[in-house]
Amino acid sequence: MTLQTDNVQRILAIDSALRDRAIKVIPGGMYGHTRVHGGWLPPSFPQYYSRGAGARLWDVDGNEYVDFLCGYGPMIAGYANPEIDAAAKVRQELGDVLDGPTADMIEAAELLVDTVAHADWAVFAKNGTDATSMAVVIARAATGKTKLLKARVAYHGANPWFTPLMSGVTQADRANIIEYDYNDLASVEAAIQEADGDLAAIIATPFRHDGWADQEFADVEFARGIRELATRYGAALILDEVRTGFRLDPRGAWEGIGVRPDLTAFSKALANGYALAAVVGVESFREATTGIYVTGSFWHGSVSLAAAVKTLEILRSPEAVETMVELGTMLGDGLRAQAKEHGWDLVISGPPQMLALRFEHEESAKAGFAFADAAIRRGVILHPWHNMFLSAAHTVNDIERALAATDDAFAELDAVM
Ligand SMILES: Cc1ncc(COP(=O)(O)O)c(C=O)c1O
């Protein structure tokens, strides 16, 4: 396996033919954040991939990449992880969606309760949006109140309550949401006043990971403050760990600072890429959860639950997070040193295992896109406006290969900007 640092003119012929086919039968050819066209991703990104193994991906034309997106988070223990896939295969051969769940659901719930410090119970769904939405419904059922406080810009899913684009969304869909500013306790207090005694929940992510912005850690006073406010006003504190789950601290992202939410939403990395989401919660929310009606045709499918059991077993070992931190630090330090050498002011923010890049430049977005474009043509997948992800499957060799390519990418950036 050689990294094709000289192959800056990759061939994407099959990708291009697939795009021509797609545009005829899929509105826009592709939608959401994984679409390449329309300025969502740098133009040299392939739209279609064929396979993954470990921390490597191959596009449909056979080009190989060191990947730092991990499917935007779900891959955490390696693409096509043999142990996890073997556990999933056992269930696959016995039938996935049956008339009801298999014992895998109980085993996955037991593991979550055992792993996540505040969890006394768990319920499962498929997507992160299912989990955040369900957490809000549970909070409303438990409190009998209506209003939800969320941070401005923060992404919690793609349904009408949360989607960042208002096309097709009515004001009524948003009527019960009041926004606050992340890390600004006074704005939370003002939002609580606006809720006027009708506060059901405060939802927050463990750190601020909005796109197009530097990542920002939660101030300890802010995290403790919203915990205290939620308790004081009889509301639920919901931690949205859909993106951060099991990458920061498998016991719960804020466990290290002694802040426990009432409800946590997980998805993405929970089953290493098999579709699964979960809400876990404290005892006092069990009864309300028993009383709501939530389900989905595929929510009890056994394949993803069996995959989750194996994934959680792997992630419970401290080694998993340690590897991600160590290699993310190596990547970040390497990129920072290269940027300096090439005279670029590169801002790297967020935890090392979920780092984000931004060029301090009058044309910041253009530089970010040009850099990620140059990197992907040299076999490395970086992202210009979204946080990236390390996995427990990345190796020192992956980082070294990536950094060899990014050095060239910086040289190209010097030439084009
Ligand atoms: C913090 C957060 N919450 C919720 C979601 C929604 O998850 P899904 O796309 O699986 O519905 C995402 C997805 O990126 C997310 O990052």
Coordinates of C-alpha atoms and ligand atoms in Angstrom, one line a residue:
M1 CA 0.0 0.0 0.0
T2 CA 1.5 3.3 -1.0
L3 CA 0.1 6.7 -0.4
Q4 CA -0.4 8.3 -3.8
T5 CA 1.2 11.7 -2.9
D6 CA 2.0 12.3 -6.5
N7 CA -1.4 11.3 -7.8
V8 CA -3.0 14.7 -7.5
Q9 CA -5.0 14.0 -10.7
R10 CA -7.0 11.1 -9.4
I11 CA -9.5 9.5 -11.8
L12 CA -13.1 9.7 -10.6
A13 CA -14.7 8.3 -13.8
I14 CA -17.0 5.8 -12.1
D15 CA -17.9 8.5 -9.5
S16 CA -18.8 10.9 -12.3
A17 CA -21.0 8.3 -14.1
L18 CA -22.8 7.5 -10.9
R19 CA -23.5 11.2 -10.3
D20 CA -25.0 11.4 -13.8
R21 CA -27.3 8.4 -12.9
A22 CA -28.2 9.8 -9.5
I23 CA -29.3 13.2 -10.6
K24 CA -32.1 11.6 -12.6
V25 CA -33.6 9.5 -9.8
I26 CA -32.5 11.2 -6.5
P27 CA -33.5 14.9 -6.0
G28 CA -30.4 17.0 -6.4
G29 CA -28.3 13.8 -6.8
M30 CA -27.6 13.7 -3.1
Y31 CA -28.9 15.6 -0.1
G32 CA -27.8 16.6 3.4
H33 CA -24.3 17.3 4.5
T34 CA -22.6 14.4 2.6
R35 CA -23.5 16.0 -0.8
V36 CA -20.4 17.2 -2.6
H37 CA -22.1 19.7 -4.9
G38 CA -23.4 23.1 -3.9
G39 CA -20.4 24.0 -1.9
W40 CA -21.0 21.5 0.9
L41 CA -17.7 19.8 0.3
P42 CA -14.5 20.7 -1.7
P43 CA -15.0 19.8 -5.4
S44 CA -12.4 17.0 -5.5
F45 CA -14.3 14.9 -2.9
P46 CA -15.8 11.7 -4.4
Q47 CA -19.5 11.4 -3.9
Y48 CA -19.5 7.6 -3.8
Y49 CA -17.4 5.2 -1.8
S50 CA -17.0 1.4 -2.2
R51 CA -15.5 0.1 1.1
G52 CA -13.7 0.8 4.3
A53 CA -11.2 -1.2 6.4
G54 CA -9.7 0.1 9.7
A55 CA -9.2 3.8 9.2
R56 CA -9.0 3.6 5.4
L57 CA -11.6 4.2 2.8
W58 CA -11.8 3.5 -0.9
D59 CA -13.9 5.4 -3.4
V60 CA -15.8 3.7 -6.2
D61 CA -12.8 4.4 -8.5
G62 CA -10.5 2.5 -6.2
N63 CA -8.6 5.5 -4.8
E64 CA -7.5 4.9 -1.2
Y65 CA -7.8 7.5 1.7
V66 CA -6.7 7.8 5.3
D67 CA -10.1 8.9 6.7
F68 CA -10.6 11.5 9.5
L69 CA -14.3 11.7 9.2
C70 CA -15.2 8.2 10.3
G71 CA -18.5 8.4 8.5
Y72 CA -19.1 11.7 10.4
G73 CA -18.7 9.8 13.7
P74 CA -20.3 6.3 13.6
M75 CA -17.0 4.5 12.8
I76 CA -15.1 4.3 16.1
A77 CA -13.5 0.9 16.2
G78 CA -12.5 0.6 12.5
Y79 CA -14.5 0.1 9.3
A80 CA -15.4 -3.5 8.9
N81 CA -14.2 -4.3 12.4
P82 CA -14.0 -8.1 12.3
E83 CA -15.2 -8.7 15.9
I84 CA -18.2 -6.4 15.6
D85 CA -19.1 -7.6 12.2
A86 CA -18.9 -11.2 13.3
A87 CA -21.3 -10.5 16.2
A88 CA -23.6 -8.8 13.7
K89 CA -23.4 -11.6 11.2
V90 CA -24.5 -14.2 13.8
R91 CA -27.7 -12.2 14.2
Q92 CA -28.0 -11.5 10.5
E93 CA -28.1 -15.2 9.8
L94 CA -30.9 -15.7 12.3
G95 CA -33.0 -12.8 11.0
D96 CA -32.7 -9.1 11.9
V97 CA -36.2 -7.6 12.4
L98 CA -38.5 -10.1 14.0
D99 CA -41.9 -9.6 15.6
G100 CA -40.2 -8.3 18.7
P101 CA -36.7 -7.9 20.1
T102 CA -34.1 -10.6 20.9
A103 CA -32.2 -10.8 24.1
D104 CA -29.5 -8.6 22.5
M105 CA -31.7 -5.6 23.4
I106 CA -31.4 -6.4 27.1
E107 CA -27.7 -7.1 26.9
A108 CA -27.1 -3.8 25.1
A109 CA -29.2 -2.0 27.8
E110 CA -27.4 -3.7 30.6
L111 CA -24.0 -2.6 29.1
L112 CA -25.2 1.0 28.7
V113 CA -26.5 1.1 32.3
D114 CA -23.2 -0.4 33.5
T115 CA -21.1 2.0 31.4
V116 CA -22.8 5.4 31.6
A117 CA -22.7 6.7 35.1
H118 CA -26.1 8.3 35.4
A119 CA -28.0 5.6 33.4
D120 CA -30.5 3.5 35.2
W121 CA -32.3 2.4 32.0
A122 CA -32.0 2.6 28.2
V123 CA -34.4 2.7 25.3
F124 CA -33.3 2.2 21.7
A125 CA -34.1 3.8 18.3
K126 CA -32.2 4.2 15.0
N127 CA -30.9 7.8 14.4
G128 CA -29.6 10.5 16.6
T129 CA -32.7 12.6 15.7
D130 CA -34.9 9.8 17.1
A131 CA -32.9 9.9 20.4
T132 CA -32.9 13.7 20.9
S133 CA -36.6 13.9 19.9
M134 CA -37.5 11.1 22.3
A135 CA -35.5 12.7 25.1
V136 CA -37.6 15.9 24.7
V137 CA -40.9 13.9 24.7
I138 CA -39.8 12.1 27.8
A139 CA -38.9 15.4 29.5
R140 CA -42.3 16.8 28.6
A141 CA -44.1 13.7 29.8
A142 CA -42.2 13.7 33.1
T143 CA -42.6 17.4 33.8
G144 CA -46.0 18.2 32.2
K145 CA -44.3 21.3 30.8
T146 CA -43.7 22.4 27.3
K147 CA -40.7 24.7 26.6
L148 CA -37.3 23.4 25.4
L149 CA -34.1 25.5 25.8
K150 CA -31.4 24.9 23.2
A151 CA -28.2 26.7 22.3
R152 CA -28.3 29.0 19.3
V153 CA -27.0 27.2 16.2
A154 CA -26.5 23.9 18.0
Y155 CA -27.5 20.9 15.8
H156 CA -29.6 18.3 17.5
G157 CA -31.1 16.6 14.4
A158 CA -32.9 17.0 11.1
N159 CA -36.6 17.1 12.1
P160 CA -38.7 20.3 12.1
W161 CA -37.8 21.1 15.7
F162 CA -34.1 21.2 15.0
T163 CA -33.2 21.3 11.3
P164 CA -31.0 24.3 10.5
L165 CA -32.8 25.1 7.3
M166 CA -36.3 26.5 7.6
S167 CA -37.5 25.4 4.1
G168 CA -40.6 23.3 4.7
V169 CA -40.6 24.1 8.4
T170 CA -43.4 26.2 10.1
Q171 CA -43.0 28.7 12.9
A172 CA -45.4 26.5 14.8
D173 CA -42.9 23.7 14.7
R174 CA -40.4 25.9 16.6
A175 CA -42.9 27.6 18.9
N176 CA -41.8 25.8 22.0
I177 CA -38.1 26.3 21.6
I178 CA -36.2 29.1 23.3
E179 CA -32.6 29.7 22.4
Y180 CA -29.6 30.5 24.7
D181 CA -26.0 31.1 24.0
Y182 CA -23.6 28.2 24.7
N183 CA -21.4 28.9 27.8
D184 CA -23.5 32.0 28.7
L185 CA -25.4 31.2 31.9
A186 CA -27.0 34.6 32.0
S187 CA -28.6 33.8 28.6
V188 CA -29.9 30.5 30.0
E189 CA -31.5 32.4 32.9
A190 CA -33.1 34.9 30.5
A191 CA -34.5 32.0 28.5
I192 CA -35.9 30.4 31.6
Q193 CA -37.7 33.7 32.4
E194 CA -39.1 33.7 28.9
A195 CA -40.4 30.1 29.5
D196 CA -42.5 31.7 32.2
G197 CA -42.9 28.6 34.5
D198 CA -43.4 26.2 31.5
L199 CA -39.9 24.8 31.2
A200 CA -39.6 21.1 30.3
A201 CA -36.0 20.7 29.4
I202 CA -32.6 22.2 28.7
I203 CA -30.6 20.4 26.0
A204 CA -26.9 20.9 25.5
T205 CA -24.0 19.2 23.8
P206 CA -20.9 18.4 26.0
F207 CA -18.9 21.0 24.1
R208 CA -19.8 23.5 21.4
H209 CA -19.2 21.7 18.1
D210 CA -21.1 23.9 15.6
G211 CA -20.0 23.8 12.0
W212 CA -18.0 26.8 10.6
A213 CA -16.8 27.8 14.0
D214 CA -14.0 27.0 16.5
Q215 CA -15.0 24.2 18.9
E216 CA -15.5 25.5 22.4
F217 CA -15.2 23.4 25.6
A218 CA -18.0 23.8 28.2
D219 CA -17.0 26.0 31.1
V220 CA -17.3 24.0 34.2
E221 CA -19.4 26.8 35.8
F222 CA -21.7 26.7 32.7
A223 CA -22.2 22.9 32.9
R224 CA -22.7 23.0 36.7
G225 CA -24.9 26.0 36.3
I226 CA -27.4 24.5 33.8
R227 CA -27.5 21.4 36.0
E228 CA -28.5 23.5 38.9
L229 CA -31.0 25.6 37.0
A230 CA -32.7 22.5 35.5
T231 CA -33.1 21.1 39.0
R232 CA -34.2 24.3 40.5
Y233 CA -37.0 24.8 37.9
G234 CA -38.1 21.2 37.8
A235 CA -36.9 20.6 34.2
A236 CA -34.8 17.8 32.7
L237 CA -31.2 18.3 31.7
I238 CA -30.7 16.5 28.4
L239 CA -27.1 15.9 27.2
D240 CA -26.9 15.4 23.5
E241 CA -24.0 13.0 23.1
V242 CA -25.0 11.8 19.7
R243 CA -21.7 13.2 18.3
T244 CA -19.4 12.9 21.3
G245 CA -20.7 9.6 22.7
F246 CA -17.8 7.2 23.8
R247 CA -15.2 9.4 22.2
L248 CA -14.7 11.7 25.3
D249 CA -15.6 9.6 28.3
P250 CA -17.7 6.4 28.0
R251 CA -19.1 7.1 31.5
G252 CA -20.6 10.4 30.2
A253 CA -18.8 13.4 28.8
W254 CA -19.3 15.5 31.9
E255 CA -18.6 12.8 34.4
G256 CA -15.1 14.2 34.9
I257 CA -16.5 17.5 36.1
G258 CA -19.1 15.9 38.3
V259 CA -22.2 16.9 36.2
R260 CA -24.8 14.3 35.5
P261 CA -27.7 14.9 33.1
D262 CA -31.1 13.4 33.6
L263 CA -31.3 12.0 30.1
T264 CA -28.5 11.4 27.5
A265 CA -29.0 10.8 23.7
F266 CA -26.6 8.6 22.0
S267 CA -26.3 7.3 18.4
K268 CA -23.4 7.5 15.8
A269 CA -20.6 5.5 17.4
L270 CA -22.9 3.3 19.6
A271 CA -22.7 0.3 17.2
N272 CA -19.7 1.3 15.1
G273 CA -21.8 2.2 12.1
Y274 CA -24.8 -0.1 12.5
A275 CA -27.9 2.0 12.7
L276 CA -28.7 2.4 16.4
A277 CA -29.6 5.2 18.8
A278 CA -30.4 5.2 22.5
V279 CA -31.7 7.4 25.3
V280 CA -30.5 6.6 28.7
G281 CA -31.8 8.2 31.9
V282 CA -32.0 8.4 35.6
E283 CA -34.5 6.5 37.8
S284 CA -36.9 9.4 38.2
F285 CA -37.6 9.5 34.5
R286 CA -38.4 5.8 34.2
E287 CA -42.1 6.1 34.8
A288 CA -42.6 8.9 32.2
T289 CA -40.6 6.9 29.7
T290 CA -42.8 3.9 30.3
G291 CA -45.9 6.0 29.6
I292 CA -44.9 7.5 26.2
Y293 CA -45.5 5.9 22.8
V294 CA -42.4 5.6 20.7
T295 CA -41.5 3.0 18.3
G296 CA -40.3 2.3 14.7
S297 CA -40.4 -0.6 12.4
F298 CA -36.7 -1.2 12.7
W299 CA -36.0 -0.1 16.2
H300 CA -35.8 -3.6 17.7
G301 CA -33.7 -5.1 14.9
S302 CA -31.2 -7.4 16.5
V303 CA -28.2 -6.9 14.2
S304 CA -27.4 -3.4 15.3
L305 CA -28.0 -4.3 19.0
A306 CA -25.6 -7.3 18.7
A307 CA -23.1 -4.9 17.1
A308 CA -23.6 -2.4 19.9
V309 CA -22.8 -5.1 22.6
K310 CA -19.5 -5.8 20.9
T311 CA -18.7 -2.1 20.3
L312 CA -19.4 -1.2 23.9
E313 CA -17.3 -4.0 25.1
I314 CA -14.4 -2.6 23.1
L315 CA -15.1 1.0 24.0
R316 CA -15.3 0.3 27.8
S317 CA -11.5 -0.3 27.8
P318 CA -9.7 3.0 28.5
E319 CA -7.3 2.2 25.7
A320 CA -9.9 3.2 23.1
V321 CA -10.2 6.8 24.1
E322 CA -6.4 7.0 24.9
T323 CA -5.6 5.9 21.4
M324 CA -7.9 8.5 19.9
V325 CA -6.5 11.2 22.1
E326 CA -2.9 10.2 21.4
L327 CA -3.3 10.0 17.6
G328 CA -5.5 13.1 17.4
T329 CA -2.8 15.0 19.3
M330 CA -0.2 13.7 16.9
L331 CA -2.3 14.8 13.9
G332 CA -3.0 18.2 15.4
D333 CA 0.6 18.9 16.4
G334 CA 1.8 17.8 13.0
L335 CA -0.7 20.0 11.1
R336 CA 0.1 22.9 13.3
A337 CA 3.9 22.6 12.8
Q338 CA 3.4 22.2 9.0
A339 CA 1.1 25.2 8.9
K340 CA 3.7 27.3 10.7
E341 CA 6.5 26.2 8.4
H342 CA 4.4 27.2 5.4
G343 CA 3.4 30.5 7.0
W344 CA -0.3 29.7 7.6
D345 CA -2.2 30.6 10.8
L346 CA -4.1 27.4 11.3
V347 CA -6.4 27.3 14.3
I348 CA -7.1 23.8 15.6
S349 CA -9.9 23.6 18.2
G350 CA -11.8 21.0 20.1
P351 CA -10.6 17.8 21.8
P352 CA -7.8 16.1 19.9
Q353 CA -10.1 13.1 19.1
M354 CA -12.7 15.5 17.5
L355 CA -10.5 18.3 16.2
A356 CA -11.6 21.0 13.8
L357 CA -9.5 23.2 11.5
R358 CA -9.8 26.8 10.6
F359 CA -7.5 29.1 8.7
E360 CA -7.0 32.6 10.2
H361 CA -7.2 34.4 6.9
E362 CA -9.3 37.0 5.3
E363 CA -10.6 34.2 3.0
S364 CA -10.8 31.6 5.7
A365 CA -13.4 29.4 4.1
K366 CA -11.6 29.5 0.7
A367 CA -8.3 28.5 2.4
G368 CA -10.0 25.6 4.3
F369 CA -11.7 24.3 1.2
A370 CA -8.5 24.6 -0.9
F371 CA -6.5 22.8 1.8
A372 CA -9.0 19.9 2.2
D373 CA -9.3 19.7 -1.6
A374 CA -5.5 19.4 -1.9
A375 CA -5.4 16.8 0.9
I376 CA -8.1 14.6 -0.6
R377 CA -6.3 14.5 -4.0
R378 CA -3.3 13.2 -2.0
G379 CA -5.3 10.5 -0.2
V380 CA -6.4 12.2 3.1
I381 CA -9.9 13.0 4.1
L382 CA -10.1 16.2 6.2
H383 CA -13.0 18.5 6.6
P384 CA -13.0 22.3 6.0
W385 CA -16.0 23.3 8.3
H386 CA -17.1 20.3 10.4
N387 CA -15.2 18.7 13.3
M388 CA -13.3 15.6 12.3
F389 CA -13.1 12.2 14.2
L390 CA -10.3 9.9 15.2
S391 CA -11.1 6.2 15.9
A392 CA -9.5 3.5 18.0
A393 CA -8.5 1.9 14.7
H394 CA -6.2 4.8 13.6
T395 CA -2.5 4.0 13.8
V396 CA 0.7 5.9 14.0
N397 CA 1.3 4.8 10.4
D398 CA -2.0 6.4 9.4
I399 CA -1.0 9.7 10.9
E400 CA 2.5 9.6 9.4
R401 CA 1.0 8.9 6.0
A402 CA -1.5 11.6 6.4
L403 CA 1.1 14.2 7.5
A404 CA 3.3 13.3 4.5
A405 CA 0.4 14.2 2.3
T406 CA -0.7 17.3 4.1
D407 CA 2.8 18.8 3.9
D408 CA 2.4 18.6 0.1
A409 CA -1.2 20.0 0.5
F410 CA 0.2 23.0 2.3
A411 CA 2.7 23.5 -0.5
E412 CA -0.2 23.5 -3.0
L413 CA -2.1 26.0 -0.8
D414 CA 0.9 28.3 -0.8
A415 CA 0.7 28.3 -4.6
V416 CA -3.0 28.8 -5.0
M417 CA -3.9 31.3 -2.3
Ligands
LIG1 C1 -25.1 16.6 18.3 C2 -26.0 15.9 17.3 N1 -27.3 15.6 17.7 C3 -28.1 14.9 16.9 C4 -27.7 14.6 15.6 C5 -28.7 13.9 14.7 O1 -28.2 12.6 14.5 P1 -28.7 11.8 13.2 O2 -28.1 12.4 12.0 O3 -28.2 10.4 13.4 O4 -30.2 11.8 13.2 C6 -26.4 14.8 15.2 C7 -25.9 14.5 13.9 O5 -24.9 14.8 13.4 C8 -25.5 15.5 16.1 O6 -24.3 15.8 15.7

